[in-house]
XYZ file of N, CA and C in Angstrom:
435
model
N 64.979 201.884 127.791
C 65.480 201.169 127.783
C 66.011 199.810 128.956
N 65.513 198.533 129.463
C 66.182 198.776 130.533
C 67.389 198.238 130.540
N 67.792 198.746 131.705
C 69.659 197.985 131.797
C 69.482 196.710 131.564
N 70.530 196.423 130.674
C 71.187 194.388 130.803
C 72.704 194.894 130.814
N 73.029 195.785 131.101
C 74.588 195.959 131.195
C 75.339 194.686 132.429
N 76.286 194.473 131.878
C 76.786 193.173 132.656
C 78.112 193.171 132.590
N 78.923 192.730 133.636
C 80.543 192.755 133.951
C 80.201 190.741 133.651
N 82.011 190.693 133.461
C 81.687 189.102 133.212
C 81.102 188.180 134.614
N 80.947 188.634 135.416
C 80.506 187.615 136.789
C 79.011 187.901 136.695
N 78.281 188.961 135.910
C 76.880 189.419 135.395
C 76.365 190.139 136.584
N 77.388 190.383 137.260
C 76.382 191.720 138.312
C 76.100 192.985 137.388
N 75.171 193.474 137.510
C 74.709 194.585 137.269
C 75.016 195.857 136.768
N 74.955 197.045 136.416
C 75.515 198.138 136.737
C 75.428 198.575 138.113
N 74.483 198.221 138.450
C 74.084 198.916 139.988
C 75.007 198.318 141.192
N 74.779 196.935 140.806
C 75.904 196.668 141.992
C 77.310 197.200 142.236
N 77.667 197.357 140.633
C 79.442 198.283 140.487
C 79.332 199.531 141.239
N 78.259 200.385 141.660
C 77.990 201.362 141.814
C 78.347 201.760 143.342
N 79.147 202.105 143.958
C 79.210 202.883 145.190
C 78.170 203.462 146.171
N 77.366 204.198 145.372
C 76.255 205.076 146.067
C 74.899 204.386 145.946
N 75.316 202.763 145.199
C 74.127 202.426 145.917
C 73.969 200.880 146.459
N 75.753 201.039 146.979
C 76.389 199.644 147.652
C 75.351 199.172 149.130
N 74.969 200.457 149.669
C 74.112 200.561 150.743
C 72.533 199.459 150.721
N 72.026 199.252 149.398
C 70.499 199.426 149.073
C 70.546 197.040 149.540
N 69.456 196.891 149.789
C 69.480 195.536 149.583
C 69.254 195.300 148.008
N 68.942 193.856 147.829
C 69.212 192.962 146.769
C 67.454 193.936 145.714
N 66.636 194.058 146.708
C 65.084 194.611 145.991
C 65.489 195.726 145.924
N 65.940 196.499 147.116
C 65.911 198.115 146.657
C 67.054 198.170 144.956
N 67.534 197.571 144.946
C 68.548 197.654 143.657
C 68.184 196.992 142.425
N 66.969 195.948 142.235
C 66.322 196.114 141.577
C 65.084 197.118 140.960
N 64.899 197.680 142.127
C 63.898 198.555 142.165
C 64.893 200.188 141.161
N 66.017 200.299 141.158
C 66.807 200.995 141.058
C 67.260 200.793 139.146
N 67.876 199.684 138.958
C 67.529 198.393 137.832
C 66.458 198.799 136.874
N 65.070 198.842 137.620
C 63.652 199.014 136.672
C 63.875 200.276 135.796
N 64.573 201.359 136.622
C 64.202 202.526 136.082
C 65.487 202.888 135.521
N 66.630 201.992 135.043
C 67.515 202.370 134.731
C 67.813 202.121 133.176
N 68.459 202.736 132.152
C 68.174 202.831 130.895
C 69.800 202.161 130.225
N 70.099 201.721 128.837
C 71.500 201.967 129.097
C 72.047 202.266 127.612
N 72.973 202.849 127.275
C 73.140 203.585 125.593
C 75.032 202.881 125.834
N 75.702 202.816 124.149
C 76.877 202.415 124.153
C 77.351 203.441 123.694
N 79.033 203.848 123.474
C 79.402 204.687 122.491
C 80.686 204.360 122.334
N 80.697 204.713 120.696
C 82.163 204.514 120.438
C 83.302 205.445 120.840
N 84.471 204.785 120.975
C 86.117 205.598 121.289
C 86.037 206.914 120.487
N 85.478 208.222 120.851
C 86.139 209.675 120.218
C 84.537 210.317 120.582
N 83.301 209.468 120.790
C 82.268 209.615 120.214
C 81.544 210.957 121.904
N 81.470 211.638 121.446
C 80.350 213.022 122.462
C 79.291 212.183 123.543
N 79.364 212.050 124.320
C 78.516 211.837 125.198
C 77.565 213.026 125.902
N 77.976 214.207 126.331
C 77.611 215.488 126.199
C 78.190 216.739 126.328
N 77.687 218.052 125.774
C 78.353 219.345 125.442
C 78.061 219.810 126.757
N 79.124 221.180 127.194
C 78.529 222.102 127.667
C 77.366 222.734 127.184
N 76.239 223.284 128.382
C 75.041 223.662 127.527
C 74.235 222.947 127.394
N 74.481 221.454 127.341
C 72.946 220.714 126.745
C 72.561 220.490 128.399
N 71.199 220.058 128.078
C 70.149 220.225 129.303
C 70.816 218.674 129.884
N 71.009 218.803 131.672
C 71.273 217.001 131.937
C 69.941 216.614 132.779
N 69.863 216.509 133.586
C 68.944 215.989 134.260
C 68.643 214.341 134.261
N 70.181 213.802 134.148
C 70.131 212.391 134.260
C 71.924 211.855 134.967
N 71.589 210.784 135.609
C 72.887 210.162 135.754
C 73.426 209.306 134.955
N 74.395 209.398 134.918
C 74.955 208.622 134.142
C 76.179 208.254 134.775
N 75.570 206.077 134.637
C 76.941 205.482 135.247
C 78.087 204.842 134.564
N 79.239 204.769 134.404
C 79.580 204.048 133.692
C 79.506 201.801 133.896
N 79.428 201.497 133.289
C 80.016 200.221 133.033
C 80.919 199.564 132.715
N 81.449 200.106 131.698
C 82.423 199.169 131.122
C 82.785 200.203 130.109
N 84.208 200.579 130.072
C 84.941 201.802 129.433
C 85.080 202.881 130.244
N 85.813 204.032 129.416
C 86.387 205.420 130.145
C 86.137 206.589 129.515
N 85.626 207.752 130.374
C 85.252 208.953 129.540
C 85.981 209.868 130.441
N 85.897 210.849 129.633
C 86.725 212.243 129.420
C 85.885 213.505 129.801
N 86.036 213.457 131.061
C 85.167 215.596 131.394
C 86.353 216.094 131.538
N 86.050 217.184 130.391
C 86.889 218.681 130.293
C 85.781 219.770 129.875
N 86.725 220.671 130.448
C 86.064 221.824 129.959
C 86.393 222.943 129.234
N 86.267 224.306 128.008
C 87.490 224.826 127.543
C 87.584 226.113 128.585
N 88.898 226.178 128.399
C 88.777 227.715 129.365
C 88.917 228.787 128.532
N 88.862 229.773 128.846
C 88.195 231.202 128.642
C 89.388 231.087 126.942
N 90.081 230.834 127.378
C 91.338 231.161 125.721
C 90.975 230.146 124.943
N 90.324 229.043 125.205
C 89.956 227.621 123.922
C 90.688 226.743 124.272
N 91.541 226.941 125.515
C 92.134 225.330 125.688
C 91.681 224.473 126.226
N 91.234 223.100 126.335
C 90.519 222.032 126.961
C 91.552 221.794 128.343
N 90.553 221.527 129.373
C 91.156 221.538 130.688
C 90.579 220.287 130.954
N 91.134 219.368 131.479
C 90.592 217.783 131.955
C 90.120 218.088 133.072
N 89.097 217.703 133.534
C 88.564 217.377 134.616
C 89.158 216.350 135.162
N 88.424 215.088 134.948
C 88.781 213.953 135.656
C 88.498 212.790 134.232
N 89.148 211.660 134.255
C 88.679 210.373 133.405
C 87.991 209.929 134.517
N 87.178 208.727 134.091
C 85.951 207.802 134.702
C 86.008 206.772 134.137
N 85.849 205.879 135.007
C 85.871 204.258 134.975
C 84.738 203.540 135.077
N 84.720 202.447 135.102
C 83.377 201.713 135.076
C 82.994 201.747 137.197
N 82.041 201.739 137.391
C 81.572 202.399 138.414
C 80.990 203.674 138.792
N 81.941 204.659 137.817
C 81.939 205.715 138.550
C 81.277 206.410 137.593
N 79.747 207.869 138.157
C 78.866 208.515 137.662
C 79.317 209.847 137.225
N 78.200 210.745 136.571
C 78.482 211.564 135.953
C 77.426 212.628 135.813
N 76.945 213.668 135.598
C 75.840 214.758 135.498
C 74.913 214.806 136.515
N 75.705 214.186 138.078
C 75.220 214.609 139.432
C 75.114 215.705 139.272
N 75.422 216.928 139.117
C 75.375 218.432 139.471
C 74.089 218.789 139.323
N 74.145 218.155 137.782
C 72.568 218.669 137.011
C 71.141 218.483 137.136
N 71.061 217.586 138.391
C 69.901 216.491 139.039
C 69.197 217.558 139.939
N 70.373 218.408 140.414
C 69.713 219.775 141.340
C 69.840 220.607 141.528
N 69.338 221.469 140.142
C 69.251 222.122 139.379
C 68.857 222.464 138.190
N 68.104 223.237 137.988
C 68.174 223.478 136.435
C 69.172 224.307 135.131
N 70.480 224.252 136.206
C 71.145 224.481 135.170
C 71.734 223.607 134.210
N 72.612 223.822 132.886
C 73.065 223.153 132.192
C 74.354 222.646 132.652
N 75.195 221.866 131.581
C 76.146 221.089 132.137
C 76.892 221.843 131.594
N 78.202 221.889 132.086
C 79.274 222.799 132.309
C 80.680 222.792 132.099
N 80.591 221.229 131.259
C 81.404 220.477 130.930
C 81.613 219.500 129.565
N 82.011 219.023 129.502
C 81.731 217.849 128.337
C 82.531 216.296 128.020
N 81.676 215.305 127.616
C 81.662 214.545 128.229
C 82.258 213.560 127.173
N 83.557 212.698 126.828
C 83.697 212.180 125.752
C 84.363 211.211 125.502
N 83.630 209.720 125.656
C 84.345 208.102 125.505
C 85.622 208.508 125.111
N 86.484 208.013 126.205
C 87.738 207.662 125.319
C 87.965 206.564 124.961
N 87.291 205.544 125.311
C 87.152 204.331 124.496
C 86.133 203.681 123.756
N 85.414 202.452 123.470
C 84.878 201.834 123.375
C 83.403 201.893 125.195
N 82.554 202.733 125.068
C 81.986 202.766 126.695
C 80.614 202.570 126.629
N 80.520 201.637 127.675
C 78.360 201.329 127.898
C 78.379 202.079 129.083
N 77.149 202.469 129.340
C 76.850 203.300 130.197
C 75.229 202.974 130.428
N 75.268 202.934 131.952
C 73.912 203.114 132.468
C 73.355 203.779 132.538
N 71.919 204.997 132.274
C 71.467 206.339 132.447
C 70.372 206.405 133.434
N 70.257 207.026 134.748
C 69.374 206.833 135.033
C 68.150 208.482 134.927
N 67.281 208.981 134.467
C 66.552 210.034 134.655
C 66.355 210.706 136.143
N 66.366 212.303 136.027
C 66.673 212.785 137.382
C 65.553 212.754 137.891
N 64.145 212.836 137.076
C 63.036 212.695 138.017
C 62.903 211.168 138.976
N 63.046 210.220 138.436
C 62.950 209.075 138.537
C 64.006 208.801 139.595
N 65.385 209.244 139.774
C 65.873 209.064 140.547
C 65.305 209.576 142.091
N 65.513 211.133 141.762
C 64.638 211.909 142.783
C 64.002 211.306 143.698
N 63.052 210.352 143.144
C 61.759 210.147 143.660
C 62.097 208.143 144.500
N 63.329 207.858 143.590
C 63.936 206.913 144.485
C 64.769 207.101 146.081
N 65.281 208.793 145.872
C 66.493 208.702 146.978
C 65.421 209.865 147.939
N 63.825 209.689 147.450
C 62.853 209.852 148.909
C 62.519 208.642 149.501
N 62.410 207.826 148.923
C 62.239 206.515 149.282
C 63.555 205.946 150.157
N 64.534 206.302 149.945
C 65.683 205.394 150.248
C 66.620 206.474 150.271
N 66.778 207.078 151.650
C 67.509 208.138 152.052
C 69.082 208.016 151.664
N 68.993 206.747 151.856
C 70.906 206.314 151.740
C 71.585 206.701 150.673
N 70.598 206.557 149.507
C 70.987 206.912 148.212
C 71.436 208.513 147.980
N 71.194 209.158 148.631
C 70.985 210.913 148.746
C 72.438 210.843 149.767
N 72.088 210.412 150.535
C 73.551 210.463 151.865
C 75.220 209.842 151.105
N 75.106 208.674 150.152
C 75.993 208.056 149.045
C 76.545 209.458 148.124
N 74.991 209.935 147.412
C 75.508 210.962 146.745
C 76.206 212.344 146.972
N 75.856 212.606 148.159
C 76.376 213.717 148.476
C 77.892 213.549 149.767
N 77.603 212.225 149.714
C 79.012 211.784 150.507
C 80.276 211.950 149.212
N 79.595 211.816 148.332
C 80.974 211.593 146.824
C 80.549 213.169 146.464
N 79.852 213.758 146.521
C 80.302 215.235 145.820
C 80.636 215.815 146.674
N 81.032 215.295 147.839
C 81.881 216.349 148.535
C 83.081 215.699 148.729
N 83.635 214.585 148.427
C 84.458 213.824 148.091
C 85.352 214.488 147.011
N 84.519 214.713 145.797
C 84.968 215.413 144.970
C 85.602 217.460 145.025
N 84.167 217.790 145.787
C 84.965 219.337 146.210
C 86.080 219.155 146.718
N 86.276 218.326 147.859
C 87.523 218.282 148.467
C 88.713 218.093 147.665
N 88.495 217.289 147.084
C 89.866 216.714 145.931
C 89.761 218.270 144.910
N 89.172 218.950 144.393
C 89.179 220.027 143.257
C 89.841 221.027 144.228
N 89.856 221.446 145.775
C 90.274 222.779 146.343
C 91.167 222.039 146.875
N 91.880 220.887 146.424
C 93.139 220.499 147.549
C 94.018 220.498 146.129
């Protein structure tokens, strides 16, 4: 289903995501054309460790907790994401399954882009690839410090 997520000012999911900020209006429309949407209720699982990924999830409204279980079974919160932030990017570039769990901690609306379609857009618009690499680098640096 095409993404019809809108903020109060009627800007689309694409407009609030930093990785798409350098795109023209026409390029953003191309991204929106391959974007689906889904709503989750508070407490609903979005994905579990071990699930097949291959999607970029973009939070439009609400908050999502990313966590994983320690070897002793204790939950370790990796981060909490809000509007404009994304997740699932690591599985876009490998055949590895998801390594963490994602749960909606409020009612949440997300836009989702299938990995194969996003890769095609990244080839067409390298700026998207560079923005994703920039964000991954930022997250890696934060995790190391």
